[in-house]
Amino acid sequence: MDTNFLKIVEDIQTLRIQGATNIAVEGVKAFALLAERLDTGSLEPFFDELEKARYALATARATEPALRNGLRYIIYNLHENASTVKEAKEIVNSLSNEYIQLLKESKKKVISYGAHRIKDGSTIMTHCHSSLSTGIILEAHRQGKEIQVFCTETRPLYQGRITAKELVDAGITTTQVVDSAMRWVINSYNVDIIITGADAITSQGTVINKIGTRLLALAAKEMDVPFYSAINLLKYDPETSIGKLSEIEMRAASEIWDKAPDGLNFLNPAFETVSHDLIDGIISESGVFSPSIVYLIIKENYPFMIISEEMK
Ligand code: RUB
């Protein structure tokens, strides 16, 4: 595998590229560029190299089905249709563009539907950095709605600072709080709506997002504040429909405390689940609806993500 490709894999692992949509777009692009540069005489070694690349990207972050679904989309169609290396390269290129286009179009719709949900005068709360939920807030502001936003720091890697900077740069009144103040803010500042992003959604409509998201959803429930998850459905985890559990990525202890005393144990889960009963609605490219009907929507719109045991 060449160094340009490995650099992207490393950027994904180290969060220089972060957020599910960015990870999927950059990962799929890197895959297509690698395919373009591969110099193999016949199809078999070409497919072998692509499989190694697929594996490297698919395992770079454990909880990122949108990237894995993109690679599946390309490879499945490739094996069906390519008979020469030249043809295979063309197919990878056009399918990767198609998938990136799907991601971009779905993001636009999520942003548009989500902005409708924000009323003029709203106080909004969010967590971590999600290009979809920030996109919704920025769009509501662009439409001239008077809004203010509270966002968390998102320890240990402070992705909340990316959110805060984007919102402040756009001229939105924004306040950052430590993660443990999330409930206090909802209670003390009349938050009207909470919108977070999502990395994955399961066949049962459980959403997976940055650690702390479930706490936010529980606090929202306690105080009767609507909790929405902004997600494109390319983040569906197909394996959950055959009974597998989505994996939650565990990250290095050094992200929490790099010069910790010897003998101290750490746990650093990157994500957690939010079950559908805590979510008022998912804001998706197919509309705003209850997460519990996600499987039906996927079946209708993205049949390539429906799998069975035999396909594994
Ligand atoms: C980012 C995160 C985001 C989702 C959605 O985690 O949890 O809410 O990935 O992002 P990390 P988007 O920083 O660990 O990647 O809405 O941009 O797809």
CSV table of C-alpha atoms and ligand atoms in Angstrom, one decimal:
chain,number,residue,atom,x,y,z
A,1,MET,CA,0.0,0.0,0.0
A,2,ASP,CA,1.4,3.4,-0.9
A,3,THR,CA,2.3,6.2,1.5
A,4,ASN,CA,-0.4,8.6,0.3
A,5,PHE,CA,-3.1,6.0,1.1
A,6,LEU,CA,-1.5,5.1,4.5
A,7,LYS,CA,-1.4,8.8,5.4
A,8,ILE,CA,-5.2,9.0,5.0
A,9,VAL,CA,-5.7,5.9,7.0
A,10,GLU,CA,-3.5,7.4,9.8
A,11,ASP,CA,-5.4,10.8,9.5
A,12,ILE,CA,-8.6,8.9,10.1
A,13,GLN,CA,-7.2,6.9,13.1
A,14,THR,CA,-5.8,10.0,14.7
A,15,LEU,CA,-8.9,12.2,14.1
A,16,ARG,CA,-7.1,14.7,11.8
A,17,ILE,CA,-10.1,13.6,9.7
A,18,GLN,CA,-13.0,13.3,12.1
A,19,GLY,CA,-16.8,13.0,11.9
A,20,ALA,CA,-18.6,10.1,10.2
A,21,THR,CA,-19.4,12.0,6.9
A,22,ASN,CA,-15.9,13.4,6.5
A,23,ILE,CA,-14.4,10.0,7.3
A,24,ALA,CA,-16.6,8.3,4.7
A,25,VAL,CA,-15.9,10.9,2.0
A,26,GLU,CA,-12.1,11.0,2.5
A,27,GLY,CA,-11.9,7.2,3.0
A,28,VAL,CA,-13.7,6.4,-0.2
A,29,LYS,CA,-11.7,9.0,-2.2
A,30,ALA,CA,-8.4,7.5,-0.9
A,31,PHE,CA,-9.6,4.1,-1.9
A,32,ALA,CA,-10.4,5.2,-5.5
A,33,LEU,CA,-7.1,7.1,-5.8
A,34,LEU,CA,-5.2,4.0,-4.6
A,35,ALA,CA,-7.0,1.9,-7.2
A,36,GLU,CA,-6.0,4.4,-9.8
A,37,ARG,CA,-2.3,4.1,-8.9
A,38,LEU,CA,-2.2,0.3,-8.6
A,39,ASP,CA,0.1,-1.2,-11.1
A,40,THR,CA,-0.9,-4.9,-11.4
A,41,GLY,CA,-1.0,-6.8,-14.7
A,42,SER,CA,-4.1,-8.9,-14.0
A,43,LEU,CA,-7.4,-8.6,-12.0
A,44,GLU,CA,-6.6,-11.1,-9.3
A,45,PRO,CA,-3.6,-9.2,-7.7
A,46,PHE,CA,-5.6,-5.9,-8.3
A,47,PHE,CA,-8.5,-7.3,-6.2
A,48,ASP,CA,-6.1,-8.6,-3.5
A,49,GLU,CA,-4.6,-5.1,-3.1
A,50,LEU,CA,-8.0,-3.5,-3.0
A,51,GLU,CA,-9.0,-6.0,-0.3
A,52,LYS,CA,-6.0,-5.0,1.8
A,53,ALA,CA,-7.0,-1.3,1.3
A,54,ARG,CA,-10.6,-2.0,2.2
A,55,TYR,CA,-9.6,-3.8,5.4
A,56,ALA,CA,-7.2,-0.9,6.4
A,57,LEU,CA,-9.9,1.7,6.0
A,58,ALA,CA,-12.7,-0.4,7.4
A,59,THR,CA,-10.8,-1.0,10.7
A,60,ALA,CA,-9.3,2.5,11.0
A,61,ARG,CA,-12.3,3.5,13.2
A,62,ALA,CA,-14.5,0.7,14.6
A,63,THR,CA,-17.8,2.6,14.7
A,64,GLU,CA,-18.0,4.0,11.2
A,65,PRO,CA,-20.4,2.1,8.9
A,66,ALA,CA,-20.8,4.9,6.4
A,67,LEU,CA,-17.2,4.3,5.2
A,68,ARG,CA,-17.6,0.6,5.3
A,69,ASN,CA,-20.9,0.8,3.4
A,70,GLY,CA,-19.2,2.9,0.7
A,71,LEU,CA,-16.5,0.3,0.3
A,72,ARG,CA,-19.1,-2.4,0.1
A,73,TYR,CA,-21.0,-0.5,-2.5
A,74,ILE,CA,-17.9,-0.2,-4.7
A,75,ILE,CA,-16.5,-3.7,-4.3
A,76,TYR,CA,-19.8,-5.5,-4.7
A,77,ASN,CA,-20.5,-3.9,-8.0
A,78,LEU,CA,-16.9,-4.1,-9.1
A,79,HIS,CA,-16.7,-7.9,-8.8
A,80,GLU,CA,-19.9,-8.2,-10.8
A,81,ASN,CA,-18.9,-6.0,-13.7
A,82,ALA,CA,-15.1,-5.7,-14.3
A,83,SER,CA,-13.3,-8.0,-16.7
A,84,THR,CA,-9.9,-6.1,-17.1
A,85,VAL,CA,-7.8,-3.9,-14.7
A,86,LYS,CA,-8.5,-0.9,-16.9
A,87,GLU,CA,-12.2,-1.5,-16.6
A,88,ALA,CA,-12.0,-2.2,-12.9
A,89,LYS,CA,-10.2,1.2,-12.3
A,90,GLU,CA,-12.9,3.0,-14.2
A,91,ILE,CA,-15.6,1.3,-12.2
A,92,VAL,CA,-14.0,2.1,-8.9
A,93,ASN,CA,-13.6,5.7,-9.9
A,94,SER,CA,-17.2,6.1,-11.0
A,95,LEU,CA,-18.7,4.2,-8.0
A,96,SER,CA,-16.7,6.2,-5.5
A,97,ASN,CA,-17.9,9.4,-7.1
A,98,GLU,CA,-21.5,8.1,-7.0
A,99,TYR,CA,-21.2,7.2,-3.3
A,100,ILE,CA,-19.6,10.6,-2.4
A,101,GLN,CA,-22.4,12.2,-4.3
A,102,LEU,CA,-24.9,10.2,-2.3
A,103,LEU,CA,-23.3,11.4,0.9
A,104,LYS,CA,-23.3,15.0,-0.2
A,105,GLU,CA,-26.9,15.0,-1.4
A,106,SER,CA,-28.1,13.3,1.7
A,107,LYS,CA,-26.2,15.8,3.9
A,108,LYS,CA,-27.9,18.7,2.0
A,109,LYS,CA,-31.3,17.2,2.7
A,110,VAL,CA,-30.6,16.5,6.4
A,111,ILE,CA,-29.5,20.2,6.7
A,112,SER,CA,-32.6,21.5,5.0
A,113,TYR,CA,-35.1,19.4,7.0
A,114,GLY,CA,-33.3,20.0,10.2
A,115,ALA,CA,-33.3,23.8,9.7
A,116,HIS,CA,-37.1,23.6,9.3
A,117,ARG,CA,-37.3,22.1,12.8
A,118,ILE,CA,-35.5,25.1,14.4
A,119,LYS,CA,-37.9,27.9,15.4
A,120,ASP,CA,-37.0,31.5,15.4
A,121,GLY,CA,-35.7,32.5,18.9
A,122,SER,CA,-34.5,29.0,19.8
A,123,THR,CA,-31.9,28.0,22.2
A,124,ILE,CA,-30.1,24.9,20.9
A,125,MET,CA,-27.8,22.5,22.5
A,126,THR,CA,-25.3,20.2,20.7
A,127,HIS,CA,-22.4,17.9,21.6
A,128,CYS,CA,-19.1,17.0,19.8
A,129,HIS,CA,-18.6,18.1,16.2
A,130,SER,CA,-21.0,16.8,13.6
A,131,SER,CA,-21.0,18.4,10.2
A,132,LEU,CA,-24.7,17.6,9.9
A,133,SER,CA,-25.9,19.2,13.1
A,134,THR,CA,-23.6,22.2,12.7
A,135,GLY,CA,-24.8,22.4,9.1
A,136,ILE,CA,-28.4,22.6,10.4
A,137,ILE,CA,-27.6,25.3,12.9
A,138,LEU,CA,-25.7,27.3,10.4
A,139,GLU,CA,-28.6,27.0,7.9
A,140,ALA,CA,-31.1,28.2,10.5
A,141,HIS,CA,-28.9,31.2,11.1
A,142,ARG,CA,-28.5,31.8,7.4
A,143,GLN,CA,-32.3,31.9,7.1
A,144,GLY,CA,-32.3,34.8,9.6
A,145,LYS,CA,-33.6,32.9,12.6
A,146,GLU,CA,-32.4,34.4,16.0
A,147,ILE,CA,-30.7,31.5,17.7
A,148,GLN,CA,-28.2,30.8,20.5
A,149,VAL,CA,-26.3,27.7,21.0
A,150,PHE,CA,-24.7,25.8,23.9
A,151,CYS,CA,-22.1,23.3,23.0
A,152,THR,CA,-19.9,20.9,25.1
A,153,GLU,CA,-16.2,20.7,25.0
A,154,THR,CA,-16.3,16.9,24.3
A,155,ARG,CA,-13.4,15.5,26.3
A,156,PRO,CA,-10.9,14.1,25.8
A,157,LEU,CA,-10.2,15.4,22.3
A,158,TYR,CA,-12.3,18.6,22.4
A,159,GLN,CA,-14.1,18.3,19.1
A,160,GLY,CA,-16.6,20.7,20.7
A,161,ARG,CA,-14.1,23.5,20.0
A,162,ILE,CA,-14.4,22.8,16.3
A,163,THR,CA,-18.2,23.3,16.6
A,164,ALA,CA,-17.8,26.4,18.8
A,165,LYS,CA,-15.4,28.0,16.3
A,166,GLU,CA,-17.6,27.3,13.3
A,167,LEU,CA,-20.6,28.8,15.0
A,168,VAL,CA,-18.8,31.8,16.4
A,169,ASP,CA,-17.2,32.5,13.1
A,170,ALA,CA,-20.7,32.6,11.5
A,171,GLY,CA,-21.8,35.2,14.1
A,172,ILE,CA,-24.0,32.9,16.2
A,173,THR,CA,-24.2,33.5,19.9
A,174,THR,CA,-22.4,30.4,21.3
A,175,THR,CA,-21.5,29.3,24.8
A,176,GLN,CA,-19.2,26.4,25.5
A,177,VAL,CA,-19.6,24.3,28.7
A,178,VAL,CA,-17.7,21.4,30.2
A,179,ASP,CA,-19.3,18.1,29.4
A,180,SER,CA,-20.5,17.5,32.9
A,181,ALA,CA,-22.5,20.8,32.8
A,182,MET,CA,-24.8,19.5,30.0
A,183,ARG,CA,-27.7,18.8,32.3
A,184,TRP,CA,-27.2,22.0,34.2
A,185,VAL,CA,-27.4,24.0,31.0
A,186,ILE,CA,-30.6,22.4,29.8
A,187,ASN,CA,-32.2,23.1,33.2
A,188,SER,CA,-30.9,26.6,33.7
A,189,TYR,CA,-31.0,28.1,30.2
A,190,ASN,CA,-34.4,27.0,28.8
A,191,VAL,CA,-32.9,24.9,26.0
A,192,ASP,CA,-35.6,24.4,23.3
A,193,ILE,CA,-34.1,21.7,21.2
A,194,ILE,CA,-31.1,19.3,21.3
A,195,ILE,CA,-29.5,18.2,18.0
A,196,THR,CA,-26.5,15.9,17.8
A,197,GLY,CA,-24.9,14.0,15.0
A,198,ALA,CA,-24.5,10.2,14.7
A,199,ASP,CA,-22.0,7.7,13.6
A,200,ALA,CA,-24.2,4.7,13.2
A,201,ILE,CA,-27.8,3.5,13.4
A,202,THR,CA,-28.8,-0.1,14.0
A,203,SER,CA,-31.7,-2.2,12.6
A,204,GLN,CA,-33.6,-1.5,15.9
A,205,GLY,CA,-33.2,2.3,15.6
A,206,THR,CA,-30.5,2.6,18.2
A,207,VAL,CA,-28.2,5.6,17.4
A,208,ILE,CA,-24.5,5.6,18.2
A,209,ASN,CA,-22.7,8.9,18.7
A,210,LYS,CA,-19.9,10.4,20.8
A,211,ILE,CA,-19.6,9.4,24.4
A,212,GLY,CA,-21.9,11.7,26.5
A,213,THR,CA,-24.7,11.7,23.9
A,214,ARG,CA,-26.8,9.3,25.9
A,215,LEU,CA,-26.4,11.4,29.0
A,216,LEU,CA,-27.6,14.4,27.0
A,217,ALA,CA,-30.6,12.4,25.8
A,218,LEU,CA,-31.4,11.3,29.4
A,219,ALA,CA,-31.2,14.9,30.6
A,220,ALA,CA,-33.4,16.0,27.7
A,221,LYS,CA,-36.0,13.3,28.7
A,222,GLU,CA,-35.9,14.4,32.3
A,223,MET,CA,-36.6,18.0,31.3
A,224,ASP,CA,-38.9,17.3,28.4
A,225,VAL,CA,-36.7,18.9,25.8
A,226,PRO,CA,-36.9,17.3,22.3
A,227,PHE,CA,-33.8,15.4,21.3
A,228,TYR,CA,-33.0,14.9,17.6
A,229,SER,CA,-30.3,13.0,15.9
A,230,ALA,CA,-29.1,14.3,12.5
A,231,ILE,CA,-28.0,11.3,10.5
A,232,ASN,CA,-27.8,10.3,6.9
A,233,LEU,CA,-28.9,6.7,6.5
A,234,LEU,CA,-25.7,5.6,4.8
A,235,LYS,CA,-24.6,5.2,8.4
A,236,TYR,CA,-26.8,2.2,8.9
A,237,ASP,CA,-24.9,-0.8,10.3
A,238,PRO,CA,-26.2,-3.7,8.1
A,239,GLU,CA,-24.7,-6.4,10.4
A,240,THR,CA,-27.1,-5.4,13.2
A,241,SER,CA,-30.0,-6.9,11.2
A,242,ILE,CA,-28.4,-10.4,11.5
A,243,GLY,CA,-28.0,-10.0,15.3
A,244,LYS,CA,-24.5,-8.6,15.5
A,245,LEU,CA,-23.8,-5.7,17.9
A,246,SER,CA,-22.2,-2.5,16.6
A,247,GLU,CA,-18.7,-2.2,17.9
A,248,ILE,CA,-17.9,0.7,20.2
A,249,GLU,CA,-14.4,2.1,19.5
A,250,MET,CA,-12.1,2.2,22.6
A,251,ARG,CA,-9.3,4.7,22.3
A,252,ALA,CA,-5.9,5.1,23.9
A,253,ALA,CA,-5.5,6.0,27.6
A,254,SER,CA,-3.0,8.7,26.6
A,255,GLU,CA,-5.9,10.8,25.2
A,256,ILE,CA,-7.2,11.2,28.7
A,257,TRP,CA,-4.0,11.7,30.6
A,258,ASP,CA,-0.6,11.4,28.9
A,259,LYS,CA,1.6,11.5,32.1
A,260,ALA,CA,-0.7,9.4,34.3
A,261,PRO,CA,0.7,7.7,37.5
A,262,ASP,CA,1.9,4.2,36.9
A,263,GLY,CA,-0.7,1.6,37.7
A,264,LEU,CA,-3.8,3.7,37.0
A,265,ASN,CA,-6.3,2.1,34.8
A,266,PHE,CA,-8.3,3.9,32.0
A,267,LEU,CA,-11.3,3.4,29.9
A,268,ASN,CA,-11.8,5.6,26.9
A,269,PRO,CA,-14.9,4.7,24.9
A,270,ALA,CA,-15.3,7.0,21.9
A,271,PHE,CA,-19.0,6.4,21.4
A,272,GLU,CA,-22.2,5.2,23.1
A,273,THR,CA,-25.7,4.1,22.2
A,274,VAL,CA,-28.8,6.1,22.4
A,275,SER,CA,-31.9,3.9,22.3
A,276,HIS,CA,-34.8,4.9,20.1
A,277,ASP,CA,-37.1,5.6,23.1
A,278,LEU,CA,-34.8,8.5,24.0
A,279,ILE,CA,-34.9,10.1,20.6
A,280,ASP,CA,-37.8,12.3,19.4
A,281,GLY,CA,-36.8,11.9,15.8
A,282,ILE,CA,-34.0,11.3,13.5
A,283,ILE,CA,-33.4,14.0,10.9
A,284,SER,CA,-32.5,12.0,7.8
A,285,GLU,CA,-32.3,12.5,4.0
A,286,SER,CA,-35.6,10.6,3.8
A,287,GLY,CA,-37.3,13.0,6.3
A,288,VAL,CA,-37.8,13.4,10.0
A,289,PHE,CA,-39.2,10.2,11.6
A,290,SER,CA,-39.0,7.8,14.5
A,291,PRO,CA,-35.7,5.8,14.5
A,292,SER,CA,-37.7,2.6,15.1
A,293,ILE,CA,-38.8,2.5,11.4
A,294,VAL,CA,-35.2,2.8,10.0
A,295,TYR,CA,-35.1,-0.7,8.6
A,296,LEU,CA,-38.1,-0.1,6.4
A,297,ILE,CA,-36.7,3.1,5.1
A,298,ILE,CA,-33.3,1.5,4.3
A,299,LYS,CA,-35.0,-1.4,2.6
A,300,GLU,CA,-36.8,1.0,0.3
A,301,ASN,CA,-34.0,3.5,-0.4
A,302,TYR,CA,-30.7,1.6,-0.1
A,303,PRO,CA,-31.3,-2.1,-0.9
A,304,PHE,CA,-27.5,-2.6,-1.2
A,305,MET,CA,-27.3,-2.2,2.6
A,306,ILE,CA,-29.7,-5.1,3.2
A,307,ILE,CA,-27.7,-8.2,4.0
A,308,SER,CA,-28.4,-11.8,4.9
A,309,GLU,CA,-26.3,-14.4,6.7
A,310,GLU,CA,-25.4,-16.0,3.4
A,311,MET,CA,-23.7,-12.8,2.1
A,312,LYS,CA,-21.3,-12.7,5.0
B,1,RUB,C1,-17.7,12.7,15.8
B,1,RUB,C2,-19.1,12.5,16.1
B,1,RUB,C3,-20.1,13.1,15.2
B,1,RUB,C4,-20.5,12.0,14.2
B,1,RUB,C5,-21.4,12.7,13.1
B,1,RUB,O1,-16.8,11.8,16.5
B,1,RUB,O2,-19.5,11.8,17.1
B,1,RUB,O3,-21.3,13.5,15.9
B,1,RUB,O4,-19.4,11.4,13.6
B,1,RUB,O5,-20.6,13.5,12.2
B,1,RUB,P1,-15.2,11.8,16.2
B,1,RUB,P2,-21.2,14.0,10.8
B,1,RUB,O6,-14.7,13.2,16.3
B,1,RUB,O7,-14.7,10.8,17.2
B,1,RUB,O8,-15.1,11.3,14.7
B,1,RUB,O9,-22.5,14.6,11.2
B,1,RUB,O10,-20.2,15.0,10.4
B,1,RUB,O11,-21.3,12.9,9.9
